[in-house]
Tab-separated table of C-alpha atoms in Angstrom:
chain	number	residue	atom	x	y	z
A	1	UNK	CA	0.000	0.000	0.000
A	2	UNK	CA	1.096	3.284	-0.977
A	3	UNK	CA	1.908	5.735	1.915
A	4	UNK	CA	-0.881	8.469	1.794
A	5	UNK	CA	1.678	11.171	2.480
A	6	UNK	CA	4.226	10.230	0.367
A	7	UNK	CA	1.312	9.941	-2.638
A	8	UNK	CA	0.379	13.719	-1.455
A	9	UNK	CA	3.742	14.703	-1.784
A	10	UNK	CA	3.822	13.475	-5.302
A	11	UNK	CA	0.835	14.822	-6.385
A	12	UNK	CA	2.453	18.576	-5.742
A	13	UNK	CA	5.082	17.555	-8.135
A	14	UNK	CA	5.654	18.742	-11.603
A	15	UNK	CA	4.133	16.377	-14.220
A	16	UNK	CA	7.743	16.235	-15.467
A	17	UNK	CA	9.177	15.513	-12.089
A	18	UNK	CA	6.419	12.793	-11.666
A	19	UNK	CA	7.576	11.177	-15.054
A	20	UNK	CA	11.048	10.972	-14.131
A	21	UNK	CA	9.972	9.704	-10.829
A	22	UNK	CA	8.021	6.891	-12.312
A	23	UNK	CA	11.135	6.179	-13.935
A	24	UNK	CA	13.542	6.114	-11.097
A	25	UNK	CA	10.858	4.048	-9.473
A	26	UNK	CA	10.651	1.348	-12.670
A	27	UNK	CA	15.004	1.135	-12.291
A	28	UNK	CA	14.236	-0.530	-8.828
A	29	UNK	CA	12.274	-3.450	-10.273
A	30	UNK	CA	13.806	-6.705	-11.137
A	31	UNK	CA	12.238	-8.621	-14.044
A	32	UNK	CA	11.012	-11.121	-11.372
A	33	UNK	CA	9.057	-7.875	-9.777
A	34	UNK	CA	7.286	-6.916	-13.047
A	35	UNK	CA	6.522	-10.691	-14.643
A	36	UNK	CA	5.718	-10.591	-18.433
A	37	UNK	CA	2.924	-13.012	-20.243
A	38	UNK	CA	3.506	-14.768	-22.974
A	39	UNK	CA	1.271	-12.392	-25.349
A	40	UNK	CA	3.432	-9.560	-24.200
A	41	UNK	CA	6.629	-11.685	-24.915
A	42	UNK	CA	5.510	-12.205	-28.785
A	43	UNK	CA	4.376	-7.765	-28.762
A	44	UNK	CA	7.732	-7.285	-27.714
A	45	UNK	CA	9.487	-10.217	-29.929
A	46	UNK	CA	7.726	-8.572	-33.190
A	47	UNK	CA	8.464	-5.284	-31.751
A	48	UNK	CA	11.940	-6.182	-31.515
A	49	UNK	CA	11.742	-7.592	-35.169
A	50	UNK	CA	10.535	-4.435	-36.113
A	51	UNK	CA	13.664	-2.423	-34.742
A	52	UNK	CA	15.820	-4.699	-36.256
A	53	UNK	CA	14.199	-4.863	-39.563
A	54	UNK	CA	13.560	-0.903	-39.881
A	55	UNK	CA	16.110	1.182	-37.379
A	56	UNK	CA	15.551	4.408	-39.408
A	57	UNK	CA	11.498	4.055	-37.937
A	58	UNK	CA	12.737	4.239	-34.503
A	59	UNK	CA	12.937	7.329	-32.174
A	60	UNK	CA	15.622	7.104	-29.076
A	61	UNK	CA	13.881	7.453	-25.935
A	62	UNK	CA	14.918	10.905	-24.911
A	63	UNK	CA	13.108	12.091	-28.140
A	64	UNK	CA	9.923	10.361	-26.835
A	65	UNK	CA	10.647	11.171	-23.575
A	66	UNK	CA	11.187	15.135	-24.958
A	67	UNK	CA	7.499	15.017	-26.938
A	68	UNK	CA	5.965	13.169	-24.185
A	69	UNK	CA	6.967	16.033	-21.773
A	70	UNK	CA	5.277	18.643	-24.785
A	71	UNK	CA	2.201	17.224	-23.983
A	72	UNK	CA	1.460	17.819	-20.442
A	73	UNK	CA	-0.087	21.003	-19.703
């Protein structure tokens, strides 16, 4: 359970302090902590496919990171 202060705290945050707290959070989890099913492992095997097929289609994260951030009010 999430501690109702700390989730208060957060919510005073920037939306891009939140989103690089969500990430900081995610680089704490071990594959074991986030389990993956076996449709996601075939979305992520054709995904994979797809990088390796057609690199000049991909954007690095900190692009997507950089429009995602454009977004929020």
């Amino acid at each position: 359970m999430v501690d109702a202060a700390l989730l208060s705290r957060v919510k005073t945050m920037s939306p891009a302090d939140r989103l690089e707290l969500i990430g900081a959070v995610w680089e704490t989890l071990t594959p074991a902590d986030a389990p993956v099913t076996d449709e996601e492992k075939a979305l992520l095997d054709t995904r994979l496919s797809d990088l390796e097929n057609k690199p000049e289609d991909q954007s690095p994260w900190s692009e997507v990171q950089a429009r995602l951030r454009q977004q929020l009010p």
